[in-house]
Amino acid sequence: MARKTTTPCCPPESPATRAAVLLAAPDDPVADAQLAAFAKAIAHPTRVRILRLLAHREARMCSHIVDELPLAQSTVSEHLRILRAAGLVRANESGPRVGYCIVPAVLTQFKHLLDDL
Amino acid sequence: MARKTTTPCCPPESPATRAAVLLAAPDDPVADAQLAAFAKAIAHPTRVRILRLLAHREARMCSHIVDELPLAQSTVSEHLRILRAAGLVRANESGPRVGYCIVPAVLTQFKHLLDDL
DNA sequence: TCGGCGTATCGTCAATCGACGATTGCCGAT
DNA sequence: ATCGGCAATCGTCGATTGACGATACGCCGA
């Protein structure tokens, strides 16, 4: 909106070029949905922050994260649930002491999907 | 949720180690917000698809994208607005023939932010 | 000049998100 | 055996999102 485009990057093309290019359509709805799902998982500053905390090993238990953020425990738990549902984070399910950590492989997959754009 | 964690990745740590590690906290709310904003922009399969169409030069005008998708013109226009607001896409504002294109530099910035995770 | 095409915007509606308090459930320690 | 702290879940509320049709706007060609 504040963009004063001095050099137009993309004048409308002729129908001919367009038709030729259309032959090679990727159209991978699965990859689109996957990438969108990952993106949605980190589409909130708090969840990015949580990922960073986990990546830097500064917090591993939910209560630690709660200490770092101005949010209620239930809210943090919900954010963790979303990150877990996306596969970006894992928890060792062993009672009241739940340790959280990043799943590097999934994060890498995320990065690859983005790179393919 | 279907994860049967055989090897717990992250047993709770001692308070001592934790305190030591806490000294180096990154805490960059700006980067968090920026990354979250980018992610939110592509947190919808349709917008990922649109980005791909633009990246592959298969569609440049809004009407072309509308032809490719089972969505109303106003809906596509709205998705384009969101992508533009995030800076990922640019339009040459010159009347009824609006050409859309990706802004590679911004996309690269997005990738870097994700890599920093 | 005047249609008509291609976009943007507006208003509406259902669905989803984000945050919270309250509650429940679990182990480990007392 | 009970207690106390940690985490997940539930129910609720307001705000936001995603979709649509209808409408307004601005150039280009007839």
mmCIF file with all atom_site columns, N, CA and C in Angstrom, chain A residues 9-10 12-13 18 21-22 24-27 32 36 39-40 42-45 48-49 52 55 57-58 60 64 68 92 97 99-101 110-111 114-115 117, chain B residues 9-10 12-13 18 21-22 24-27 32 36 39-40 42-45 48-49 52 55 57-58 60 64 68 92 97 99-101 111 114-115 117:
data_model
loop_
_atom_site.group_PDB
_atom_site.id
_atom_site.type_symbol
_atom_site.label_atom_id
_atom_site.label_alt_id
_atom_site.label_comp_id
_atom_site.label_asym_id
_atom_site.label_entity_id
_atom_site.label_seq_id
_atom_site.pdbx_PDB_ins_code
_atom_site.Cartn_x
_atom_site.Cartn_y
_atom_site.Cartn_z
_atom_site.occupancy
_atom_site.B_iso_or_equiv
_atom_site.pdbx_formal_charge
_atom_site.auth_seq_id
_atom_site.auth_comp_id
_atom_site.auth_asym_id
_atom_site.auth_atom_id
_atom_site.pdbx_PDB_model_num
ATOM 1   N N  . CYS A 1 9   ? 6.999  -4.817  -12.443 1.00 0.00 ? 9   CYS A N  1
ATOM 2   C CA . CYS A 1 9   ? 7.719  -6.075  -12.513 1.00 0.00 ? 9   CYS A CA 1
ATOM 3   C C  . CYS A 1 9   ? 7.053  -7.065  -13.453 1.00 0.00 ? 9   CYS A C  1
ATOM 4   N N  . CYS A 1 10  ? 5.810  -6.824  -13.800 1.00 0.00 ? 10  CYS A N  1
ATOM 5   C CA . CYS A 1 10  ? 5.095  -7.891  -14.468 1.00 0.00 ? 10  CYS A CA 1
ATOM 6   C C  . CYS A 1 10  ? 3.961  -7.358  -15.332 1.00 0.00 ? 10  CYS A C  1
ATOM 7   N N  . PRO A 1 12  ? 1.231  -7.510  -18.181 1.00 0.00 ? 12  PRO A N  1
ATOM 8   C CA . PRO A 1 12  ? 0.388  -8.615  -18.624 1.00 0.00 ? 12  PRO A CA 1
ATOM 9   C C  . PRO A 1 12  ? 0.997  -9.285  -19.840 1.00 0.00 ? 12  PRO A C  1
ATOM 10  N N  . GLU A 1 13  ? 0.922  -10.592 -19.854 1.00 0.00 ? 13  GLU A N  1
ATOM 11  C CA . GLU A 1 13  ? 1.566  -11.330 -20.937 1.00 0.00 ? 13  GLU A CA 1
ATOM 12  C C  . GLU A 1 13  ? 0.553  -11.651 -22.029 1.00 0.00 ? 13  GLU A C  1
ATOM 13  N N  . ARG A 1 18  ? 1.301  -17.532 -22.207 1.00 0.00 ? 18  ARG A N  1
ATOM 14  C CA . ARG A 1 18  ? 0.600  -18.079 -21.053 1.00 0.00 ? 18  ARG A CA 1
ATOM 15  C C  . ARG A 1 18  ? 0.135  -19.506 -21.295 1.00 0.00 ? 18  ARG A C  1
ATOM 16  N N  . VAL A 1 21  ? 3.034  -21.977 -21.119 1.00 0.00 ? 21  VAL A N  1
ATOM 17  C CA . VAL A 1 21  ? 3.535  -22.189 -19.764 1.00 0.00 ? 21  VAL A CA 1
ATOM 18  C C  . VAL A 1 21  ? 2.571  -23.055 -18.944 1.00 0.00 ? 21  VAL A C  1
ATOM 19  N N  . LEU A 1 22  ? 1.321  -22.985 -19.308 1.00 0.00 ? 22  LEU A N  1
ATOM 20  C CA . LEU A 1 22  ? 0.308  -23.717 -18.554 1.00 0.00 ? 22  LEU A CA 1
ATOM 21  C C  . LEU A 1 22  ? 0.475  -25.224 -18.656 1.00 0.00 ? 22  LEU A C  1
ATOM 22  N N  . ALA A 1 24  ? 2.910  -27.101 -18.040 1.00 0.00 ? 24  ALA A N  1
ATOM 23  C CA . ALA A 1 24  ? 3.633  -27.694 -16.920 1.00 0.00 ? 24  ALA A CA 1
ATOM 24  C C  . ALA A 1 24  ? 3.106  -27.159 -15.598 1.00 0.00 ? 24  ALA A C  1
ATOM 25  N N  . ALA A 1 25  ? 1.943  -27.611 -15.249 1.00 0.00 ? 25  ALA A N  1
ATOM 26  C CA . ALA A 1 25  ? 1.357  -27.180 -13.983 1.00 0.00 ? 25  ALA A CA 1
ATOM 27  C C  . ALA A 1 25  ? 1.745  -28.157 -12.882 1.00 0.00 ? 25  ALA A C  1
ATOM 28  N N  . PRO A 1 26  ? 2.255  -27.673 -11.776 1.00 0.00 ? 26  PRO A N  1
ATOM 29  C CA . PRO A 1 26  ? 2.656  -28.552 -10.679 1.00 0.00 ? 26  PRO A CA 1
ATOM 30  C C  . PRO A 1 26  ? 1.419  -29.143 -9.990  1.00 0.00 ? 26  PRO A C  1
ATOM 31  N N  . ASP A 1 27  ? 0.619  -28.304 -9.382  1.00 0.00 ? 27  ASP A N  1
ATOM 32  C CA . ASP A 1 27  ? -0.643 -28.733 -8.809  1.00 0.00 ? 27  ASP A CA 1
ATOM 33  C C  . ASP A 1 27  ? -0.469 -29.891 -7.833  1.00 0.00 ? 27  ASP A C  1
ATOM 34  N N  . ASP A 1 32  ? 0.757  -28.305 -0.785  1.00 0.00 ? 32  ASP A N  1
ATOM 35  C CA . ASP A 1 32  ? 0.183  -27.015 -0.415  1.00 0.00 ? 32  ASP A CA 1
ATOM 36  C C  . ASP A 1 32  ? -0.427 -27.088 0.980   1.00 0.00 ? 32  ASP A C  1
ATOM 37  N N  . ALA A 1 36  ? 0.906  -25.205 4.301   1.00 0.00 ? 36  ALA A N  1
ATOM 38  C CA . ALA A 1 36  ? -0.027 -24.288 4.960   1.00 0.00 ? 36  ALA A CA 1
ATOM 39  C C  . ALA A 1 36  ? -0.241 -24.693 6.418   1.00 0.00 ? 36  ALA A C  1
ATOM 40  N N  . ALA A 1 39  ? 2.783  -23.697 8.401   1.00 0.00 ? 39  ALA A N  1
ATOM 41  C CA . ALA A 1 39  ? 2.792  -22.240 8.547   1.00 0.00 ? 39  ALA A CA 1
ATOM 42  C C  . ALA A 1 39  ? 1.783  -21.795 9.590   1.00 0.00 ? 39  ALA A C  1
ATOM 43  N N  . LYS A 1 40  ? 0.621  -22.418 9.547   1.00 0.00 ? 40  LYS A N  1
ATOM 44  C CA . LYS A 1 40  ? -0.405 -22.037 10.513  1.00 0.00 ? 40  LYS A CA 1
ATOM 45  C C  . LYS A 1 40  ? 0.056  -22.326 11.939  1.00 0.00 ? 40  LYS A C  1
ATOM 46  N N  . ILE A 1 42  ? 2.973  -22.012 13.162  1.00 0.00 ? 42  ILE A N  1
ATOM 47  C CA . ILE A 1 42  ? 3.876  -20.976 13.692  1.00 0.00 ? 42  ILE A CA 1
ATOM 48  C C  . ILE A 1 42  ? 3.365  -19.582 13.358  1.00 0.00 ? 42  ILE A C  1
ATOM 49  N N  . ALA A 1 43  ? 2.103  -19.488 12.982  1.00 0.00 ? 43  ALA A N  1
ATOM 50  C CA . ALA A 1 43  ? 1.532  -18.193 12.579  1.00 0.00 ? 43  ALA A CA 1
ATOM 51  C C  . ALA A 1 43  ? 1.095  -17.376 13.785  1.00 0.00 ? 43  ALA A C  1
ATOM 52  N N  . HIS A 1 44  ? 1.812  -17.529 14.874  1.00 0.00 ? 44  HIS A N  1
ATOM 53  C CA . HIS A 1 44  ? 1.500  -16.753 16.081  1.00 0.00 ? 44  HIS A CA 1
ATOM 54  C C  . HIS A 1 44  ? 2.804  -16.496 16.820  1.00 0.00 ? 44  HIS A C  1
ATOM 55  N N  . PRO A 1 45  ? 3.041  -15.228 17.166  1.00 0.00 ? 45  PRO A N  1
ATOM 56  C CA . PRO A 1 45  ? 4.326  -14.879 17.788  1.00 0.00 ? 45  PRO A CA 1
ATOM 57  C C  . PRO A 1 45  ? 4.641  -15.736 19.009  1.00 0.00 ? 45  PRO A C  1
ATOM 58  N N  . VAL A 1 48  ? 6.094  -19.025 17.927  1.00 0.00 ? 48  VAL A N  1
ATOM 59  C CA . VAL A 1 48  ? 7.472  -18.859 17.457  1.00 0.00 ? 48  VAL A CA 1
ATOM 60  C C  . VAL A 1 48  ? 8.406  -18.749 18.649  1.00 0.00 ? 48  VAL A C  1
ATOM 61  N N  . ARG A 1 49  ? 7.972  -17.968 19.611  1.00 0.00 ? 49  ARG A N  1
ATOM 62  C CA . ARG A 1 49  ? 8.781  -17.797 20.827  1.00 0.00 ? 49  ARG A CA 1
ATOM 63  C C  . ARG A 1 49  ? 8.995  -19.133 21.530  1.00 0.00 ? 49  ARG A C  1
ATOM 64  N N  . ARG A 1 52  ? 11.485 -21.162 19.787  1.00 0.00 ? 52  ARG A N  1
ATOM 65  C CA . ARG A 1 52  ? 12.833 -20.666 20.047  1.00 0.00 ? 52  ARG A CA 1
ATOM 66  C C  . ARG A 1 52  ? 13.309 -21.105 21.427  1.00 0.00 ? 52  ARG A C  1
ATOM 67  N N  . ALA A 1 55  ? 14.250 -24.616 21.155  1.00 0.00 ? 55  ALA A N  1
ATOM 68  C CA . ALA A 1 55  ? 15.441 -24.812 20.333  1.00 0.00 ? 55  ALA A CA 1
ATOM 69  C C  . ALA A 1 55  ? 16.701 -24.465 21.121  1.00 0.00 ? 55  ALA A C  1
ATOM 70  N N  . ARG A 1 57  ? 16.959 -24.692 24.273  1.00 0.00 ? 57  ARG A N  1
ATOM 71  C CA . ARG A 1 57  ? 16.979 -25.475 25.504  1.00 0.00 ? 57  ARG A CA 1
ATOM 72  C C  . ARG A 1 57  ? 16.793 -24.620 26.745  1.00 0.00 ? 57  ARG A C  1
ATOM 73  N N  . GLU A 1 58  ? 16.089 -23.513 26.575  1.00 0.00 ? 58  GLU A N  1
ATOM 74  C CA . GLU A 1 58  ? 15.902 -22.651 27.730  1.00 0.00 ? 58  GLU A CA 1
ATOM 75  C C  . GLU A 1 58  ? 14.698 -23.070 28.552  1.00 0.00 ? 58  GLU A C  1
ATOM 76  N N  . ARG A 1 60  ? 11.996 -26.532 28.966  1.00 0.00 ? 60  ARG A N  1
ATOM 77  C CA . ARG A 1 60  ? 11.640 -27.861 28.493  1.00 0.00 ? 60  ARG A CA 1
ATOM 78  C C  . ARG A 1 60  ? 10.305 -28.296 29.091  1.00 0.00 ? 60  ARG A C  1
ATOM 79  N N  . HIS A 1 64  ? 8.055  -24.025 32.801  1.00 0.00 ? 64  HIS A N  1
ATOM 80  C CA . HIS A 1 64  ? 9.164  -23.124 32.485  1.00 0.00 ? 64  HIS A CA 1
ATOM 81  C C  . HIS A 1 64  ? 8.728  -22.104 31.440  1.00 0.00 ? 64  HIS A C  1
ATOM 82  N N  . GLU A 1 68  ? 8.209  -17.842 31.392  1.00 0.00 ? 68  GLU A N  1
ATOM 83  C CA . GLU A 1 68  ? 8.826  -16.906 30.452  1.00 0.00 ? 68  GLU A CA 1
ATOM 84  C C  . GLU A 1 68  ? 7.802  -16.010 29.762  1.00 0.00 ? 68  GLU A C  1
ATOM 85  N N  . ASN A 1 92  ? 7.638  -36.162 25.947  1.00 0.00 ? 92  ASN A N  1
ATOM 86  C CA . ASN A 1 92  ? 7.770  -37.502 26.523  1.00 0.00 ? 92  ASN A CA 1
ATOM 87  C C  . ASN A 1 92  ? 6.652  -37.701 27.533  1.00 0.00 ? 92  ASN A C  1
ATOM 88  N N  . ARG A 1 97  ? 5.730  -34.632 34.953  1.00 0.00 ? 97  ARG A N  1
ATOM 89  C CA . ARG A 1 97  ? 6.905  -33.941 34.433  1.00 0.00 ? 97  ARG A CA 1
ATOM 90  C C  . ARG A 1 97  ? 6.981  -34.201 32.940  1.00 0.00 ? 97  ARG A C  1
ATOM 91  N N  . GLY A 1 99  ? 8.474  -33.353 29.423  1.00 0.00 ? 99  GLY A N  1
ATOM 92  C CA . GLY A 1 99  ? 9.577  -32.655 28.768  1.00 0.00 ? 99  GLY A CA 1
ATOM 93  C C  . GLY A 1 99  ? 9.231  -32.414 27.314  1.00 0.00 ? 99  GLY A C  1
ATOM 94  N N  . TYR A 1 100 ? 9.388  -31.178 26.860  1.00 0.00 ? 100 TYR A N  1
ATOM 95  C CA . TYR A 1 100 ? 9.088  -30.853 25.469  1.00 0.00 ? 100 TYR A CA 1
ATOM 96  C C  . TYR A 1 100 ? 10.379 -30.636 24.701  1.00 0.00 ? 100 TYR A C  1
ATOM 97  N N  . CYS A 1 101 ? 10.331 -30.993 23.430  1.00 0.00 ? 101 CYS A N  1
ATOM 98  C CA . CYS A 1 101 ? 11.495 -30.714 22.595  1.00 0.00 ? 101 CYS A CA 1
ATOM 99  C C  . CYS A 1 101 ? 11.057 -30.618 21.141  1.00 0.00 ? 101 CYS A C  1
ATOM 100 N N  . PHE A 1 110 ? 9.668  -28.836 6.934   1.00 0.00 ? 110 PHE A N  1
ATOM 101 C CA . PHE A 1 110 ? 9.019  -27.535 6.794   1.00 0.00 ? 110 PHE A CA 1
ATOM 102 C C  . PHE A 1 110 ? 9.874  -26.614 5.941   1.00 0.00 ? 110 PHE A C  1
ATOM 103 N N  . LYS A 1 111 ? 11.138 -26.518 6.274   1.00 0.00 ? 111 LYS A N  1
ATOM 104 C CA . LYS A 1 111 ? 12.037 -25.625 5.550   1.00 0.00 ? 111 LYS A CA 1
ATOM 105 C C  . LYS A 1 111 ? 12.144 -26.031 4.081   1.00 0.00 ? 111 LYS A C  1
ATOM 106 N N  . LEU A 1 114 ? 9.154  -24.923 2.167   1.00 0.00 ? 114 LEU A N  1
ATOM 107 C CA . LEU A 1 114 ? 9.203  -23.493 1.895   1.00 0.00 ? 114 LEU A CA 1
ATOM 108 C C  . LEU A 1 114 ? 10.204 -23.192 0.788   1.00 0.00 ? 114 LEU A C  1
ATOM 109 N N  . ASP A 1 115 ? 11.318 -23.905 0.807   1.00 0.00 ? 115 ASP A N  1
ATOM 110 C CA . ASP A 1 115 ? 12.321 -23.685 -0.228  1.00 0.00 ? 115 ASP A CA 1
ATOM 111 C C  . ASP A 1 115 ? 11.779 -24.030 -1.614  1.00 0.00 ? 115 ASP A C  1
ATOM 112 N N  . LEU A 1 117 ? 9.125  -23.355 -2.818  1.00 0.00 ? 117 LEU A N  1
ATOM 113 C CA . LEU A 1 117 ? 8.268  -22.303 -3.360  1.00 0.00 ? 117 LEU A CA 1
ATOM 114 C C  . LEU A 1 117 ? 9.034  -21.525 -4.443  1.00 0.00 ? 117 LEU A C  1
ATOM 115 N N  . CYS B 1 9   ? 12.945 -38.145 24.427  1.00 0.00 ? 9   CYS B N  1
ATOM 116 C CA . CYS B 1 9   ? 13.965 -37.267 23.891  1.00 0.00 ? 9   CYS B CA 1
ATOM 117 C C  . CYS B 1 9   ? 14.418 -36.238 24.902  1.00 0.00 ? 9   CYS B C  1
ATOM 118 N N  . CYS B 1 10  ? 13.650 -36.036 25.953  1.00 0.00 ? 10  CYS B N  1
ATOM 119 C CA . CYS B 1 10  ? 13.932 -34.875 26.778  1.00 0.00 ? 10  CYS B CA 1
ATOM 120 C C  . CYS B 1 10  ? 13.461 -35.070 28.212  1.00 0.00 ? 10  CYS B C  1
ATOM 121 N N  . PRO B 1 12  ? 13.328 -34.328 32.084  1.00 0.00 ? 12  PRO B N  1
ATOM 122 C CA . PRO B 1 12  ? 13.443 -33.052 32.807  1.00 0.00 ? 12  PRO B CA 1
ATOM 123 C C  . PRO B 1 12  ? 14.856 -32.859 33.327  1.00 0.00 ? 12  PRO B C  1
ATOM 124 N N  . GLU B 1 13  ? 15.314 -31.628 33.236  1.00 0.00 ? 13  GLU B N  1
ATOM 125 C CA . GLU B 1 13  ? 16.688 -31.358 33.611  1.00 0.00 ? 13  GLU B CA 1
ATOM 126 C C  . GLU B 1 13  ? 16.758 -30.827 35.036  1.00 0.00 ? 13  GLU B C  1
ATOM 127 N N  . ARG B 1 18  ? 19.564 -25.734 34.017  1.00 0.00 ? 18  ARG B N  1
ATOM 128 C CA . ARG B 1 18  ? 18.572 -24.823 33.467  1.00 0.00 ? 18  ARG B CA 1
ATOM 129 C C  . ARG B 1 18  ? 18.921 -23.368 33.751  1.00 0.00 ? 18  ARG B C  1
ATOM 130 N N  . VAL B 1 21  ? 21.765 -22.141 31.535  1.00 0.00 ? 21  VAL B N  1
ATOM 131 C CA . VAL B 1 21  ? 21.391 -21.951 30.142  1.00 0.00 ? 21  VAL B CA 1
ATOM 132 C C  . VAL B 1 21  ? 20.524 -20.706 29.961  1.00 0.00 ? 21  VAL B C  1
ATOM 133 N N  . LEU B 1 22  ? 19.839 -20.348 30.999  1.00 0.00 ? 22  LEU B N  1
ATOM 134 C CA . LEU B 1 22  ? 18.920 -19.214 30.926  1.00 0.00 ? 22  LEU B CA 1
ATOM 135 C C  . LEU B 1 22  ? 19.645 -17.900 30.724  1.00 0.00 ? 22  LEU B C  1
ATOM 136 N N  . ALA B 1 24  ? 21.672 -16.927 28.524  1.00 0.00 ? 24  ALA B N  1
ATOM 137 C CA . ALA B 1 24  ? 21.747 -16.470 27.135  1.00 0.00 ? 24  ALA B CA 1
ATOM 138 C C  . ALA B 1 24  ? 20.385 -16.584 26.463  1.00 0.00 ? 24  ALA B C  1
ATOM 139 N N  . ALA B 1 25  ? 19.520 -15.684 26.799  1.00 0.00 ? 25  ALA B N  1
ATOM 140 C CA . ALA B 1 25  ? 18.189 -15.704 26.201  1.00 0.00 ? 25  ALA B CA 1
ATOM 141 C C  . ALA B 1 25  ? 18.172 -14.813 24.976  1.00 0.00 ? 25  ALA B C  1
ATOM 142 N N  . PRO B 1 26  ? 17.686 -15.301 23.832  1.00 0.00 ? 26  PRO B N  1
ATOM 143 C CA . PRO B 1 26  ? 17.642 -14.494 22.613  1.00 0.00 ? 26  PRO B CA 1
ATOM 144 C C  . PRO B 1 26  ? 16.583 -13.393 22.749  1.00 0.00 ? 26  PRO B C  1
ATOM 145 N N  . ASP B 1 27  ? 15.331 -13.774 22.828  1.00 0.00 ? 27  ASP B N  1
ATOM 146 C CA . ASP B 1 27  ? 14.271 -12.813 23.099  1.00 0.00 ? 27  ASP B CA 1
ATOM 147 C C  . ASP B 1 27  ? 14.235 -11.687 22.072  1.00 0.00 ? 27  ASP B C  1
ATOM 148 N N  . ASP B 1 32  ? 10.234 -12.599 16.006  1.00 0.00 ? 32  ASP B N  1
ATOM 149 C CA . ASP B 1 32  ? 9.116  -13.514 16.236  1.00 0.00 ? 32  ASP B CA 1
ATOM 150 C C  . ASP B 1 32  ? 7.878  -13.027 15.506  1.00 0.00 ? 32  ASP B C  1
ATOM 151 N N  . ALA B 1 36  ? 6.070  -14.807 12.350  1.00 0.00 ? 36  ALA B N  1
ATOM 152 C CA . ALA B 1 36  ? 4.673  -15.209 12.523  1.00 0.00 ? 36  ALA B CA 1
ATOM 153 C C  . ALA B 1 36  ? 3.787  -14.550 11.462  1.00 0.00 ? 36  ALA B C  1
ATOM 154 N N  . ALA B 1 39  ? 4.319  -16.322 8.188   1.00 0.00 ? 39  ALA B N  1
ATOM 155 C CA . ALA B 1 39  ? 3.695  -17.644 8.263   1.00 0.00 ? 39  ALA B CA 1
ATOM 156 C C  . ALA B 1 39  ? 2.184  -17.530 8.128   1.00 0.00 ? 39  ALA B C  1
ATOM 157 N N  . LYS B 1 40  ? 1.634  -16.541 8.787   1.00 0.00 ? 40  LYS B N  1
ATOM 158 C CA . LYS B 1 40  ? 0.184  -16.363 8.716   1.00 0.00 ? 40  LYS B CA 1
ATOM 159 C C  . LYS B 1 40  ? -0.253 -16.083 7.274   1.00 0.00 ? 40  LYS B C  1
ATOM 160 N N  . ILE B 1 42  ? 0.917  -17.294 4.585   1.00 0.00 ? 42  ILE B N  1
ATOM 161 C CA . ILE B 1 42  ? 0.845  -18.508 3.761   1.00 0.00 ? 42  ILE B CA 1
ATOM 162 C C  . ILE B 1 42  ? 0.160  -19.643 4.517   1.00 0.00 ? 42  ILE B C  1
ATOM 163 N N  . ALA B 1 43  ? -0.523 -19.315 5.593   1.00 0.00 ? 43  ALA B N  1
ATOM 164 C CA . ALA B 1 43  ? -1.156 -20.341 6.431   1.00 0.00 ? 43  ALA B CA 1
ATOM 165 C C  . ALA B 1 43  ? -2.497 -20.767 5.861   1.00 0.00 ? 43  ALA B C  1
ATOM 166 N N  . HIS B 1 44  ? -2.617 -20.747 4.553   1.00 0.00 ? 44  HIS B N  1
ATOM 167 C CA . HIS B 1 44  ? -3.857 -21.172 3.909   1.00 0.00 ? 44  HIS B CA 1
ATOM 168 C C  . HIS B 1 44  ? -3.496 -21.808 2.570   1.00 0.00 ? 44  HIS B C  1
ATOM 169 N N  . PRO B 1 45  ? -4.010 -23.018 2.332   1.00 0.00 ? 45  PRO B N  1
ATOM 170 C CA . PRO B 1 45  ? -3.617 -23.739 1.120   1.00 0.00 ? 45  PRO B CA 1
ATOM 171 C C  . PRO B 1 45  ? -3.823 -22.918 -0.148  1.00 0.00 ? 45  PRO B C  1
ATOM 172 N N  . VAL B 1 48  ? -0.905 -20.579 -0.624  1.00 0.00 ? 48  VAL B N  1
ATOM 173 C CA . VAL B 1 48  ? 0.283  -21.312 -1.066  1.00 0.00 ? 48  VAL B CA 1
ATOM 174 C C  . VAL B 1 48  ? 0.170  -21.610 -2.559  1.00 0.00 ? 48  VAL B C  1
ATOM 175 N N  . ARG B 1 49  ? -1.018 -22.047 -2.930  1.00 0.00 ? 49  ARG B N  1
ATOM 176 C CA . ARG B 1 49  ? -1.259 -22.351 -4.348  1.00 0.00 ? 49  ARG B CA 1
ATOM 177 C C  . ARG B 1 49  ? -1.039 -21.116 -5.214  1.00 0.00 ? 49  ARG B C  1
ATOM 178 N N  . ARG B 1 52  ? 2.536  -20.416 -5.633  1.00 0.00 ? 52  ARG B N  1
ATOM 179 C CA . ARG B 1 52  ? 3.139  -21.340 -6.592  1.00 0.00 ? 52  ARG B CA 1
ATOM 180 C C  . ARG B 1 52  ? 2.800  -20.936 -8.024  1.00 0.00 ? 52  ARG B C  1
ATOM 181 N N  . ALA B 1 55  ? 4.938  -18.107 -8.854  1.00 0.00 ? 55  ALA B N  1
ATOM 182 C CA . ALA B 1 55  ? 6.343  -18.490 -8.964  1.00 0.00 ? 55  ALA B CA 1
ATOM 183 C C  . ALA B 1 55  ? 6.609  -19.180 -10.304 1.00 0.00 ? 55  ALA B C  1
ATOM 184 N N  . ARG B 1 57  ? 4.950  -18.670 -12.960 1.00 0.00 ? 57  ARG B N  1
ATOM 185 C CA . ARG B 1 57  ? 4.508  -17.796 -14.042 1.00 0.00 ? 57  ARG B CA 1
ATOM 186 C C  . ARG B 1 57  ? 3.299  -18.354 -14.778 1.00 0.00 ? 57  ARG B C  1
ATOM 187 N N  . GLU B 1 58  ? 2.489  -19.126 -14.053 1.00 0.00 ? 58  GLU B N  1
ATOM 188 C CA . GLU B 1 58  ? 1.332  -19.699 -14.720 1.00 0.00 ? 58  GLU B CA 1
ATOM 189 C C  . GLU B 1 58  ? 0.143  -18.748 -14.690 1.00 0.00 ? 58  GLU B C  1
ATOM 190 N N  . ARG B 1 60  ? -0.678 -14.484 -13.865 1.00 0.00 ? 60  ARG B N  1
ATOM 191 C CA . ARG B 1 60  ? -0.143 -13.201 -13.463 1.00 0.00 ? 60  ARG B CA 1
ATOM 192 C C  . ARG B 1 60  ? -1.278 -12.229 -13.178 1.00 0.00 ? 60  ARG B C  1
ATOM 193 N N  . HIS B 1 64  ? -6.686 -14.802 -14.148 1.00 0.00 ? 64  HIS B N  1
ATOM 194 C CA . HIS B 1 64  ? -6.061 -16.088 -14.446 1.00 0.00 ? 64  HIS B CA 1
ATOM 195 C C  . HIS B 1 64  ? -6.123 -16.992 -13.232 1.00 0.00 ? 64  HIS B C  1
ATOM 196 N N  . GLU B 1 68  ? -8.064 -20.719 -12.298 1.00 0.00 ? 68  GLU B N  1
ATOM 197 C CA . GLU B 1 68  ? -7.413 -21.929 -11.801 1.00 0.00 ? 68  GLU B CA 1
ATOM 198 C C  . GLU B 1 68  ? -8.049 -22.460 -10.521 1.00 0.00 ? 68  GLU B C  1
ATOM 199 N N  . ASN B 1 92  ? 1.686  -4.389  -10.153 1.00 0.00 ? 92  ASN B N  1
ATOM 200 C CA . ASN B 1 92  ? 1.903  -3.137  -10.868 1.00 0.00 ? 92  ASN B CA 1
ATOM 201 C C  . ASN B 1 92  ? 0.561  -2.430  -11.025 1.00 0.00 ? 92  ASN B C  1
ATOM 202 N N  . ARG B 1 97  ? -5.704 -3.950  -15.870 1.00 0.00 ? 97  ARG B N  1
ATOM 203 C CA . ARG B 1 97  ? -4.814 -5.080  -16.074 1.00 0.00 ? 97  ARG B CA 1
ATOM 204 C C  . ARG B 1 97  ? -3.758 -5.071  -14.991 1.00 0.00 ? 97  ARG B C  1
ATOM 205 N N  . GLY B 1 99  ? -0.881 -6.855  -13.030 1.00 0.00 ? 99  GLY B N  1
ATOM 206 C CA . GLY B 1 99  ? 0.038  -7.980  -13.081 1.00 0.00 ? 99  GLY B CA 1
ATOM 207 C C  . GLY B 1 99  ? 0.590  -8.256  -11.689 1.00 0.00 ? 99  GLY B C  1
ATOM 208 N N  . TYR B 1 100 ? 0.505  -9.501  -11.254 1.00 0.00 ? 100 TYR B N  1
ATOM 209 C CA . TYR B 1 100 ? 1.029  -9.866  -9.938  1.00 0.00 ? 100 TYR B CA 1
ATOM 210 C C  . TYR B 1 100 ? 2.306  -10.653 -10.091 1.00 0.00 ? 100 TYR B C  1
ATOM 211 N N  . CYS B 1 101 ? 3.194  -10.477 -9.117  1.00 0.00 ? 101 CYS B N  1
ATOM 212 C CA . CYS B 1 101 ? 4.407  -11.266 -9.124  1.00 0.00 ? 101 CYS B CA 1
ATOM 213 C C  . CYS B 1 101 ? 4.957  -11.387 -7.720  1.00 0.00 ? 101 CYS B C  1
ATOM 214 N N  . LYS B 1 111 ? 12.537 -17.170 4.419   1.00 0.00 ? 111 LYS B N  1
ATOM 215 C CA . LYS B 1 111 ? 13.280 -18.421 4.564   1.00 0.00 ? 111 LYS B CA 1
ATOM 216 C C  . LYS B 1 111 ? 14.392 -18.286 5.589   1.00 0.00 ? 111 LYS B C  1
ATOM 217 N N  . LEU B 1 114 ? 13.047 -18.429 9.057   1.00 0.00 ? 114 LEU B N  1
ATOM 218 C CA . LEU B 1 114 ? 12.706 -19.802 9.430   1.00 0.00 ? 114 LEU B CA 1
ATOM 219 C C  . LEU B 1 114 ? 13.971 -20.604 9.720   1.00 0.00 ? 114 LEU B C  1
ATOM 220 N N  . ASP B 1 115 ? 15.002 -20.358 8.941   1.00 0.00 ? 115 ASP B N  1
ATOM 221 C CA . ASP B 1 115 ? 16.251 -21.086 9.170   1.00 0.00 ? 115 ASP B CA 1
ATOM 222 C C  . ASP B 1 115 ? 16.845 -20.749 10.531  1.00 0.00 ? 115 ASP B C  1
ATOM 223 N N  . LEU B 1 117 ? 15.455 -20.540 13.179  1.00 0.00 ? 117 LEU B N  1
ATOM 224 C CA . LEU B 1 117 ? 14.804 -21.284 14.256  1.00 0.00 ? 117 LEU B CA 1
ATOM 225 C C  . LEU B 1 117 ? 15.716 -22.435 14.681  1.00 0.00 ? 117 LEU B C  1
#
